[in-house]
Short mmCIF file of C-alpha atoms and ligand atoms in Angstrom, two decimals:
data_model
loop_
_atom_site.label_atom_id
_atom_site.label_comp_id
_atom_site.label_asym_id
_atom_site.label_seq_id
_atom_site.Cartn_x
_atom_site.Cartn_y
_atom_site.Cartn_z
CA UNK V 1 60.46 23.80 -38.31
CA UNK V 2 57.05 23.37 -36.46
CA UNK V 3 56.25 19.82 -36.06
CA UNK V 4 55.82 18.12 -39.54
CA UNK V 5 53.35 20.69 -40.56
CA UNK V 6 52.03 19.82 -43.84
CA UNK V 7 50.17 16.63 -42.17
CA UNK V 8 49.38 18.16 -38.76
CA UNK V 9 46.49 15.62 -37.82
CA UNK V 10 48.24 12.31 -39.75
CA UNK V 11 45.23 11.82 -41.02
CA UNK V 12 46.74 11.60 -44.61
CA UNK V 13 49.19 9.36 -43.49
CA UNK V 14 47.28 7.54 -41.70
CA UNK V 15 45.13 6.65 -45.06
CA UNK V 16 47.68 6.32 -47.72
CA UNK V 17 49.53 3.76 -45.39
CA UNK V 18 46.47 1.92 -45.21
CA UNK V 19 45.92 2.35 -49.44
CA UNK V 20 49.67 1.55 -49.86
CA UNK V 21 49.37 -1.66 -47.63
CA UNK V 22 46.41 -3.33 -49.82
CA UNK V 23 48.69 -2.52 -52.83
CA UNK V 24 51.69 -4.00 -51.25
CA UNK V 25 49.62 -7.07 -50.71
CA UNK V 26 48.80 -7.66 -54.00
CA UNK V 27 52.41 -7.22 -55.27
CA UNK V 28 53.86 -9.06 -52.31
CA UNK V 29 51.97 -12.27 -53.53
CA UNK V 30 53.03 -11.88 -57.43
CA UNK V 31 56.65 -11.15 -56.20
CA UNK V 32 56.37 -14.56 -53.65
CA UNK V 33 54.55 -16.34 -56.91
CA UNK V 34 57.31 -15.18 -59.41
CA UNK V 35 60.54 -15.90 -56.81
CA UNK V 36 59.66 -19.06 -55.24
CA UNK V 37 56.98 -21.05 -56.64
CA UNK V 38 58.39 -23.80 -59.73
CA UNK V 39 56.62 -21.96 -62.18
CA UNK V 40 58.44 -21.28 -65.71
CA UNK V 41 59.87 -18.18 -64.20
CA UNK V 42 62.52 -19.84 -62.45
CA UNK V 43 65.01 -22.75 -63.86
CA UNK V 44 64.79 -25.97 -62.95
CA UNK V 45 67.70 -28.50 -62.48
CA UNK V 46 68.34 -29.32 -66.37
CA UNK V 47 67.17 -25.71 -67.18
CA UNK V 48 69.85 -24.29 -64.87
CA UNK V 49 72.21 -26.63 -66.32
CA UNK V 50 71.89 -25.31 -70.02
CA UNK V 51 71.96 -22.02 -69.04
CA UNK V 52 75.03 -22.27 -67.43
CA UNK V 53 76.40 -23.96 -70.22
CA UNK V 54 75.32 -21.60 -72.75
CA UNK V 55 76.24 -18.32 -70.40
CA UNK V 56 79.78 -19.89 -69.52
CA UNK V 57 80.36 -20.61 -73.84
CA UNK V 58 79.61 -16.81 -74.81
CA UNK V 59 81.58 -15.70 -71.71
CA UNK V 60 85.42 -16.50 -70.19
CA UNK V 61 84.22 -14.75 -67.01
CA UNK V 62 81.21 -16.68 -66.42
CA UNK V 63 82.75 -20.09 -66.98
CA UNK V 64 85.48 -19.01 -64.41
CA UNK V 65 82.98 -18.21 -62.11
CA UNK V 66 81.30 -21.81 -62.62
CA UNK V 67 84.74 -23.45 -62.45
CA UNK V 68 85.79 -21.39 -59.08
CA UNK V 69 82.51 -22.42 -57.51
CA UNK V 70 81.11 -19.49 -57.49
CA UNK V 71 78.03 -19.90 -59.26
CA UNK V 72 77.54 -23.47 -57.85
CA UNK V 73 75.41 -26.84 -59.03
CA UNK V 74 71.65 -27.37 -58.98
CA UNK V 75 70.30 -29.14 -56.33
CA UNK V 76 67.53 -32.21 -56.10
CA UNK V 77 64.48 -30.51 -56.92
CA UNK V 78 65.60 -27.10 -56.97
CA UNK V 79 63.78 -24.02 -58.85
CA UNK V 80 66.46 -21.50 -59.61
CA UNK V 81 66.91 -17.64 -59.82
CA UNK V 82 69.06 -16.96 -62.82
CA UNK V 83 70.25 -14.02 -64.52
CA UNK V 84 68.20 -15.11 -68.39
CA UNK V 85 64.78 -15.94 -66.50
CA UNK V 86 64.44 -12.45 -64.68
CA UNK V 87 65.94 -10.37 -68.01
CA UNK V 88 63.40 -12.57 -70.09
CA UNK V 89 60.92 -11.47 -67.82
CA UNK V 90 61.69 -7.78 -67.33
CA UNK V 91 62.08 -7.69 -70.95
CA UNK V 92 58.18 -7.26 -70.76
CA UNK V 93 57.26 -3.84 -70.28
CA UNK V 94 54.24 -4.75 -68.05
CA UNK V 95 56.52 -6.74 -65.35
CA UNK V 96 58.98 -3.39 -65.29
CA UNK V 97 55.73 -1.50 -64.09
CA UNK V 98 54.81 -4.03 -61.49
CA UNK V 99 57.95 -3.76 -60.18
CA UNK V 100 58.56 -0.25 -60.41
CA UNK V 101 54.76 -0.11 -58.66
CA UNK V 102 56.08 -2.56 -56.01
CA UNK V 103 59.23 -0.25 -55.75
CA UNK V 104 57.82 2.53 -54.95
CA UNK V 105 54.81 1.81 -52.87
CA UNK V 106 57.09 -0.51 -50.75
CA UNK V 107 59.38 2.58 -50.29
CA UNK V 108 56.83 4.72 -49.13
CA UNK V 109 55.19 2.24 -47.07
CA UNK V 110 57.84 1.22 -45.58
CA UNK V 111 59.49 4.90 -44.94
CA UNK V 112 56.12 6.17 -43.92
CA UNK V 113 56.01 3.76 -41.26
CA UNK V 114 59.60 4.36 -39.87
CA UNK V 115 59.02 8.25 -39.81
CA UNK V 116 55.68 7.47 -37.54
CA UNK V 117 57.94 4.62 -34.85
CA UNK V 118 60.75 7.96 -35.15
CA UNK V 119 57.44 9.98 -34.18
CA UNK V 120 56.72 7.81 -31.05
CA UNK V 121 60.43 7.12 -29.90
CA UNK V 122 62.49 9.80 -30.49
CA UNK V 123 61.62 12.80 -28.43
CA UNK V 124 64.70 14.88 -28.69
CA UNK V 125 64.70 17.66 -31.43
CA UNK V 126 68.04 16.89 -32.79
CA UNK V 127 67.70 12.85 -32.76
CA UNK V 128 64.56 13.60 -34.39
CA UNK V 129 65.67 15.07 -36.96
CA UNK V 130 68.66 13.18 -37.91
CA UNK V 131 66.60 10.41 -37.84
CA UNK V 132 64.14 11.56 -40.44
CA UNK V 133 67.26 13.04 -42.87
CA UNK V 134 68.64 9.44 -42.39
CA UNK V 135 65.26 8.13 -43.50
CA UNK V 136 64.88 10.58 -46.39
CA UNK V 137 68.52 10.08 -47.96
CA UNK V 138 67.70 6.87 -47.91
CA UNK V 139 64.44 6.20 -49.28
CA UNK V 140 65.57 8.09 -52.07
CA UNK V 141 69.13 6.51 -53.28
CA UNK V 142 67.05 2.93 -53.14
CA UNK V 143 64.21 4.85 -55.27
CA UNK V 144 67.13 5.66 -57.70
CA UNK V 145 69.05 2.62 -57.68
CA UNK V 146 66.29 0.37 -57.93
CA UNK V 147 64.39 2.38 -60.99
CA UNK V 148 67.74 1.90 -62.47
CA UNK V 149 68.02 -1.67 -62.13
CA UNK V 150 64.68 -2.45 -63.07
CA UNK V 151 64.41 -0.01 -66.21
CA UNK V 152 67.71 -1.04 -67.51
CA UNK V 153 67.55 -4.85 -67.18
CA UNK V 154 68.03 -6.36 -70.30
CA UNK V 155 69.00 -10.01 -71.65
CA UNK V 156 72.70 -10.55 -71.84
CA UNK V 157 74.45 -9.50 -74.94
CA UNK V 158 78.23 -9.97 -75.13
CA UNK V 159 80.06 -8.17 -77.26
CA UNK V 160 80.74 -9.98 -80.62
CA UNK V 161 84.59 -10.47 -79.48
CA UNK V 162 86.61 -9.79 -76.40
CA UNK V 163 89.35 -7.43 -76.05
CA UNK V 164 91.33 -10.07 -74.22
CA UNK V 165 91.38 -12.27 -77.41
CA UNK V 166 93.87 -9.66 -79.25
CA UNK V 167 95.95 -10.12 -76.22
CA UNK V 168 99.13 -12.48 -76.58
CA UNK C 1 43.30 21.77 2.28
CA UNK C 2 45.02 18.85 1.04
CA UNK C 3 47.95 18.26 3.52
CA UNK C 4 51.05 17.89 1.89
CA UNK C 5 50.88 13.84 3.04
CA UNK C 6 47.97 13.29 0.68
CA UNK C 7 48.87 10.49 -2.15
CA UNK C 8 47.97 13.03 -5.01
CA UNK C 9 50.72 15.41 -4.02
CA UNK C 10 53.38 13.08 -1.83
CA UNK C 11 56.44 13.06 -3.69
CA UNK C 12 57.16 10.25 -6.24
CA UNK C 13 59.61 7.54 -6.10
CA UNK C 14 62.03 8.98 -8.56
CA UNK C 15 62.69 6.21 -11.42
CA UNK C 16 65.87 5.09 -11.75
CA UNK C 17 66.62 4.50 -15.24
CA UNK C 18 68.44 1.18 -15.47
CA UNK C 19 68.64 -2.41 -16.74
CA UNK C 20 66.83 -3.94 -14.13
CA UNK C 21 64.44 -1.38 -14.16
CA UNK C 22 63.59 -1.41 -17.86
CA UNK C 23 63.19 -5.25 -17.82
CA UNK C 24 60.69 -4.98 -14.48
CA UNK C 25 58.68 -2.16 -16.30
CA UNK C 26 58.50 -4.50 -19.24
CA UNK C 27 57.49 -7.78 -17.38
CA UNK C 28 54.90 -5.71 -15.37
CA UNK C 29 52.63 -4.53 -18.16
CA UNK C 30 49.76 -6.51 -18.87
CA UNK C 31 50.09 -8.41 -21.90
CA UNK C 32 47.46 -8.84 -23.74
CA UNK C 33 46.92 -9.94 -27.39
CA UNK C 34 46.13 -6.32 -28.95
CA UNK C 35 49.72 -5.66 -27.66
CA UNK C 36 51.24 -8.57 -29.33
CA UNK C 37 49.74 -7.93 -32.23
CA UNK C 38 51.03 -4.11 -32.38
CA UNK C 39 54.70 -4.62 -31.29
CA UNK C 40 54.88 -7.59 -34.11
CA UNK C 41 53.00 -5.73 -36.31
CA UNK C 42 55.82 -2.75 -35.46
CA UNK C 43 58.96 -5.38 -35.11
CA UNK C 44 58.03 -7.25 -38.68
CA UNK C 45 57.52 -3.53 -40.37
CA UNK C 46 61.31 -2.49 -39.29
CA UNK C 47 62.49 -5.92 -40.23
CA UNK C 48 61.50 -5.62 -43.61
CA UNK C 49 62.98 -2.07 -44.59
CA UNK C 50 66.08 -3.24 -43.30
CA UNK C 51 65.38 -6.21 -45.68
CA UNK C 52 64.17 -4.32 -48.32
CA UNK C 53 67.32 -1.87 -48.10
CA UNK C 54 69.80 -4.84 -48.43
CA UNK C 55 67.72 -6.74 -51.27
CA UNK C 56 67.55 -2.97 -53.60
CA UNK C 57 71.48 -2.50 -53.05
CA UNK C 58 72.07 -6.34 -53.71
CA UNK C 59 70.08 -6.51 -56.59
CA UNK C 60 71.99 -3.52 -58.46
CA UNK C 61 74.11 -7.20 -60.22
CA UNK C 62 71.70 -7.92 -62.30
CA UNK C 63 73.53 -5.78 -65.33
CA UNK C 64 75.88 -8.32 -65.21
CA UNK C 65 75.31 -12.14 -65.23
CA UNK C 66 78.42 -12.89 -63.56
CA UNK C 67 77.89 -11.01 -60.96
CA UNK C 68 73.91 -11.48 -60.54
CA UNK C 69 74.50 -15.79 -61.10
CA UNK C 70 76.90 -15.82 -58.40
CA UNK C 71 74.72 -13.63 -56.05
CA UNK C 72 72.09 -16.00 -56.14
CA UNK C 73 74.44 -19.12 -55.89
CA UNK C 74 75.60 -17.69 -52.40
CA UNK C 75 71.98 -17.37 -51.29
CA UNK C 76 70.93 -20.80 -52.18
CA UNK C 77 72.82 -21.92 -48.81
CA UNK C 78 71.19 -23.49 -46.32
CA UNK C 79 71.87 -20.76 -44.01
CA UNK C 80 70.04 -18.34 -46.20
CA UNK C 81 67.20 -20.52 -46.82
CA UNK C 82 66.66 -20.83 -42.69
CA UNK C 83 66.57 -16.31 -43.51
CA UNK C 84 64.41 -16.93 -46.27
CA UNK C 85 61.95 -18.83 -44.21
CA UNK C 86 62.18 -16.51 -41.94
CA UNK C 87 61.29 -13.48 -43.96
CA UNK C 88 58.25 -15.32 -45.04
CA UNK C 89 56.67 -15.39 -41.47
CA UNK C 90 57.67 -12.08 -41.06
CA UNK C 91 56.32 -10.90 -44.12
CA UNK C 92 52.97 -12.95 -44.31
CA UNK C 93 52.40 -12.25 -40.46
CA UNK C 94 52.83 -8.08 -41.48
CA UNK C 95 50.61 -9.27 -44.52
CA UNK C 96 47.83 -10.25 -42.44
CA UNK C 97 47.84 -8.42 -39.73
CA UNK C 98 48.56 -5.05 -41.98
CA UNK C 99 44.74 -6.42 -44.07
CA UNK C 100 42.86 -7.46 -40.17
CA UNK C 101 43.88 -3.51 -39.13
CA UNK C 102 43.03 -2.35 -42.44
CA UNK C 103 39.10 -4.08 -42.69
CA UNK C 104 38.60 -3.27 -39.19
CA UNK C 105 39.26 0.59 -39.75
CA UNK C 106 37.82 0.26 -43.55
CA UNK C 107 34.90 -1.71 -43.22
CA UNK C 108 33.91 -2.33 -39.22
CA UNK C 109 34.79 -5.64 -39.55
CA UNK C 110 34.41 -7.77 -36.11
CA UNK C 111 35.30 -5.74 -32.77
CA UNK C 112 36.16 -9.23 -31.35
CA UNK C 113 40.04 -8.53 -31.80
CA UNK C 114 41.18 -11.23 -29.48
CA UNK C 115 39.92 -13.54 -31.95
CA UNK C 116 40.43 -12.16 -35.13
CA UNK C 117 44.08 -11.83 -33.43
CA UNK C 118 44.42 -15.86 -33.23
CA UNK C 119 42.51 -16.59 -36.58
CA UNK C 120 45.53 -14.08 -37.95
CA UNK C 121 47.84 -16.29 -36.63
CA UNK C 122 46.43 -18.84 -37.33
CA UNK C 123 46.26 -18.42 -40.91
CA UNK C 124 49.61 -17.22 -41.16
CA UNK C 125 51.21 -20.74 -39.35
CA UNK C 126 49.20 -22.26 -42.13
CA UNK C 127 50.91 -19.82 -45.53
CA UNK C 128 54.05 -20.25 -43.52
CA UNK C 129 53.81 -23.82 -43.66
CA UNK C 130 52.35 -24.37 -47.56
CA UNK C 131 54.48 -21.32 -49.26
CA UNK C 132 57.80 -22.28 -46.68
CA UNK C 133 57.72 -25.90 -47.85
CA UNK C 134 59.60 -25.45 -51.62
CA UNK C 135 61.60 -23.05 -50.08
CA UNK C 136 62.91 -25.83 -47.35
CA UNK C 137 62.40 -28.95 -48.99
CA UNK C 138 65.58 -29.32 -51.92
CA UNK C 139 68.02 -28.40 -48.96
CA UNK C 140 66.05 -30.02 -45.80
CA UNK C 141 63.87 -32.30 -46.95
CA UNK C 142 64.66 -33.72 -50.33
CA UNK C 143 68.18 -35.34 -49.19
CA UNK C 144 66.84 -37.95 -47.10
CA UNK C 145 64.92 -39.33 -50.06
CA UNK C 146 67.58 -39.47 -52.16
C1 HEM E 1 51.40 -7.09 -47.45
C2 HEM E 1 51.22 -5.87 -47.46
C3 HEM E 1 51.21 -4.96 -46.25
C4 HEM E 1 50.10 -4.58 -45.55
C5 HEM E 1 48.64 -5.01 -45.77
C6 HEM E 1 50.58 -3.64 -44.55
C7 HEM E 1 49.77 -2.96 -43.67
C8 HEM E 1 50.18 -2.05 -42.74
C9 HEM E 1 49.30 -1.19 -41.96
C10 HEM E 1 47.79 -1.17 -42.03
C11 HEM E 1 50.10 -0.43 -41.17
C12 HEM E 1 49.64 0.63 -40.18
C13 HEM E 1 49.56 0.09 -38.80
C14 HEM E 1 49.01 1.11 -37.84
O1 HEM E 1 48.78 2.27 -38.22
O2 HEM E 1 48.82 0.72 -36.68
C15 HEM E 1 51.47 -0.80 -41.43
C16 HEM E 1 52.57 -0.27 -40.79
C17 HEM E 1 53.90 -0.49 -41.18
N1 HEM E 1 54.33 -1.27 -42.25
FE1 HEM E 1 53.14 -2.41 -43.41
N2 HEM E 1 51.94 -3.52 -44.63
C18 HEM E 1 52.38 -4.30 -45.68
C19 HEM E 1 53.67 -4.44 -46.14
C20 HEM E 1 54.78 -3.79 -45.61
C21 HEM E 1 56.12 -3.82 -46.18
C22 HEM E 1 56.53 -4.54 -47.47
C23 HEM E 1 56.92 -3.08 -45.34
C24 HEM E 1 58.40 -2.78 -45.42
C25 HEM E 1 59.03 -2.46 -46.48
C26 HEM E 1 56.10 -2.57 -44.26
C27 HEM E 1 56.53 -1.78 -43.23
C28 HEM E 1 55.72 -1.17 -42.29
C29 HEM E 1 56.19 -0.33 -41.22
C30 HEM E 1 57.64 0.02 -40.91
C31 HEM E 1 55.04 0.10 -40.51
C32 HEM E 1 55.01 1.01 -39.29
C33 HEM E 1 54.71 0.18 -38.07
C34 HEM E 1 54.15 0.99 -36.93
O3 HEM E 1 53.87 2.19 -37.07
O4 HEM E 1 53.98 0.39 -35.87
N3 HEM E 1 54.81 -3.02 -44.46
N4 HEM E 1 51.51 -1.79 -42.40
C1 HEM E 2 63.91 -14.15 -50.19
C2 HEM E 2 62.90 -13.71 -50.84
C3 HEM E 2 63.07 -12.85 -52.06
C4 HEM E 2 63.74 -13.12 -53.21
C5 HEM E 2 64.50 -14.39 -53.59
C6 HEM E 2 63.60 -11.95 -54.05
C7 HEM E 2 64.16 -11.83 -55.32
C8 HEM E 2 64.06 -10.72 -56.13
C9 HEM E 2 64.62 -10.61 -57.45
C10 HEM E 2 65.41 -11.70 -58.19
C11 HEM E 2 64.32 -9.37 -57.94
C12 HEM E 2 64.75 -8.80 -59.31
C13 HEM E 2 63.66 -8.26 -60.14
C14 HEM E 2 62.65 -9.28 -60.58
O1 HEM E 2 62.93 -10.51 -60.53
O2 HEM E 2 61.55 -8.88 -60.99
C15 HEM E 2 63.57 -8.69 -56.90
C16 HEM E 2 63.08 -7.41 -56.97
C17 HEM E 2 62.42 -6.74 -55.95
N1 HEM E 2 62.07 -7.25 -54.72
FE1 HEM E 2 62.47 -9.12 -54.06
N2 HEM E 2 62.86 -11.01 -53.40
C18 HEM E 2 62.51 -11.50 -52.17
C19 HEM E 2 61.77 -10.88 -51.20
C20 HEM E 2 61.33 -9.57 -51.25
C21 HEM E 2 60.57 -8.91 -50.21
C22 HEM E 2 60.14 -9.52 -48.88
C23 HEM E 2 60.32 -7.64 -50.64
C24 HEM E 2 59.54 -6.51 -49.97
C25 HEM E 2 59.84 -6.05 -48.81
C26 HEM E 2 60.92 -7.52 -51.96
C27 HEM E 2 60.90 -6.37 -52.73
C28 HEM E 2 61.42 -6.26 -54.00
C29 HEM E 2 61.36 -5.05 -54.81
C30 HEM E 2 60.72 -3.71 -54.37
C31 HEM E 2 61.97 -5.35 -56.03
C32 HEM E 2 62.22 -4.39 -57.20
C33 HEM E 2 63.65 -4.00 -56.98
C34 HEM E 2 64.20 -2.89 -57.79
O3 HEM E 2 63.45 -1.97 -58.17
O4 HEM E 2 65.43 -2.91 -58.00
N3 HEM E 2 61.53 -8.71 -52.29
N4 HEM E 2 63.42 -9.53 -55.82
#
């Protein structure tokens, strides 16, 4: 295997990390906008509150969950992440794109960058190339798993009974 | 004739790789702000595909509201907010410093880097500071006014 042949001078590289940074930019600040700011995309305390209390009605495992403190109380001022505002959200087509844009750009970004630090570091053939398998296998389960997440998110719909209720 | 005692061809002190070594090889370069700005630039890249590999595993709960709810319950913590504000300097300094490399390849901008290098920092103390504060304040801040 000669060198990484296909992009001899890293000139191609070189640009699309550039083109995939401005994109990651713009993303970056719509995902920081969407996670963290108190906009309507997050719960707020009394928010939070009825959601919980409508989640843990439709479902036994969810109010065991609340009551085992695992999914735990709202604090002063706090804007939540919850399960029904991301699925509400992701239930428009146009946010599954922007994250499936952010998903993949960030991958190859990202991966791009790691296979040019392996390029300066690691001088030994066999290192090397471990290195970049590692890289590869990975960049592509987390392309998989996270199309899969994002395409199949979907507001919660509980079955219209449980099994456990025909249980004595 | 060079004689064999000539500086060019005299034989080299062999270098002994070690600890103490590495660390006087490091402390002897000459820092300057160009090489801040790459090794951070390098340091905050790998920090956030390791971040980036955690979050896409983590966030395979969300087909499940159980799972996903109590997720984010453990990360509202104030251990993981401390991470989270974390992230977002290494993120917006990347951010920054990723668009400063990009206009001066792209457009020519400025070739005084020592002080676009302190107006990047700069400006990313100051996002740090505005987007860090609702992050911080319900577990930090918000208490003491209560
Ligand atoms: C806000 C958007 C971003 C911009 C504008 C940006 C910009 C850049 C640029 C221009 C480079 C090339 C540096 C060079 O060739 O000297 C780079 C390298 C890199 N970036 Fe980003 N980036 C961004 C987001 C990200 C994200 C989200 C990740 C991780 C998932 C990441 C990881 C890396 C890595 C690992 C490198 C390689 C570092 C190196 O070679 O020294 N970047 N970035
Ligand atoms: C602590 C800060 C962060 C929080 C709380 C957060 C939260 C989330 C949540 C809840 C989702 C689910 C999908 C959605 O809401 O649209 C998501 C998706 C995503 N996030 Fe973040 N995020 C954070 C930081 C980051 C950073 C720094 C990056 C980039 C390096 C990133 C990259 C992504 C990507 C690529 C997706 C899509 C995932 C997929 O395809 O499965 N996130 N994030």
């Amino acid at each position: 295997m000669s060198d990484r042949s296909a992009k001899k001078s890293g000139a191609f590289g070189w640009f699309m990390q550039r083109i995939s940074g401005i994109v990651l930019l713009a993303t970056l600040i719509g995902h920081f906008w969407v996670q963290h700011m108190p906009t309507d995309y997050l719960a707020d305390e009394q928010e939070y509150l009825a959601i919980r209390e409508a989640y843990a009605a439709k479902n036994p495992e969810y109010r065991k969950a609340v009551e085992e403190g695992l999914i735990t109380d709202p604090k002063f001022g706090e804007h939540i992440i919850t399960y029904e505002k991301v699925t509400k959200r992701l239930s428009n087509p146009l946010w599954k794109v922007f994250d499936m844009l952010f998903l993949i750009f960030g991958l190859y970004h990202g991966f791009n960058g790691m296979l040019n630090i392996i390029d300066d570091y690691a001088k030994n053939k066999g290192v090397r190339l471990t290195l970049v398998a590692v890289c590869w296998v990975l960049a592509i389960s987390l392309f998989v798993i996270g199309a899969q997440t994002v395409l199949t998110a979907s507001p919660y719909n509980p079955p219209s009974f449980s099994l456990t209720e025909l249980l004595p | 004739m060079p004689s064999l005692e000539s500086p060019k061809t005299a034989a080299k002190l062999p270098y002994v790789a070690s600890f103490q070594n590495a660390i006087r090889k490091i402390l002897s370069y000459n820092w300057r702000p160009g090489m801040w700005a790459w090794i951070l630039h390098r340091l905050s890249g790998v920090g956030m595909v390791v971040y980036l590999t955690i979050h896409v595993f983590g966030l395979r709960a969300l087909y499940d509201p159980v799972k996903f709810d109590a997720l984010m319950s453990t990360y509202r913590s104030p251990l993981f907010k401390i991470g989270e504000f974390a992230l977002l300097a290494i993120v917006t300094y990347h951010s920054i410093n990723g668009f400063r490399i990009v206009m001066v390849d792209f457009l020519g901008w400025s070739p005084k880097q020592k002080k676009m290098f302190y107006a990047t920092l700069a400006l990313s103390a100051i996002i740090i500071l505005l987007g860090g504060y609702p992050i911080i304040a319900p577990y930090f801040i918000a208490p003491f006014f209560k």
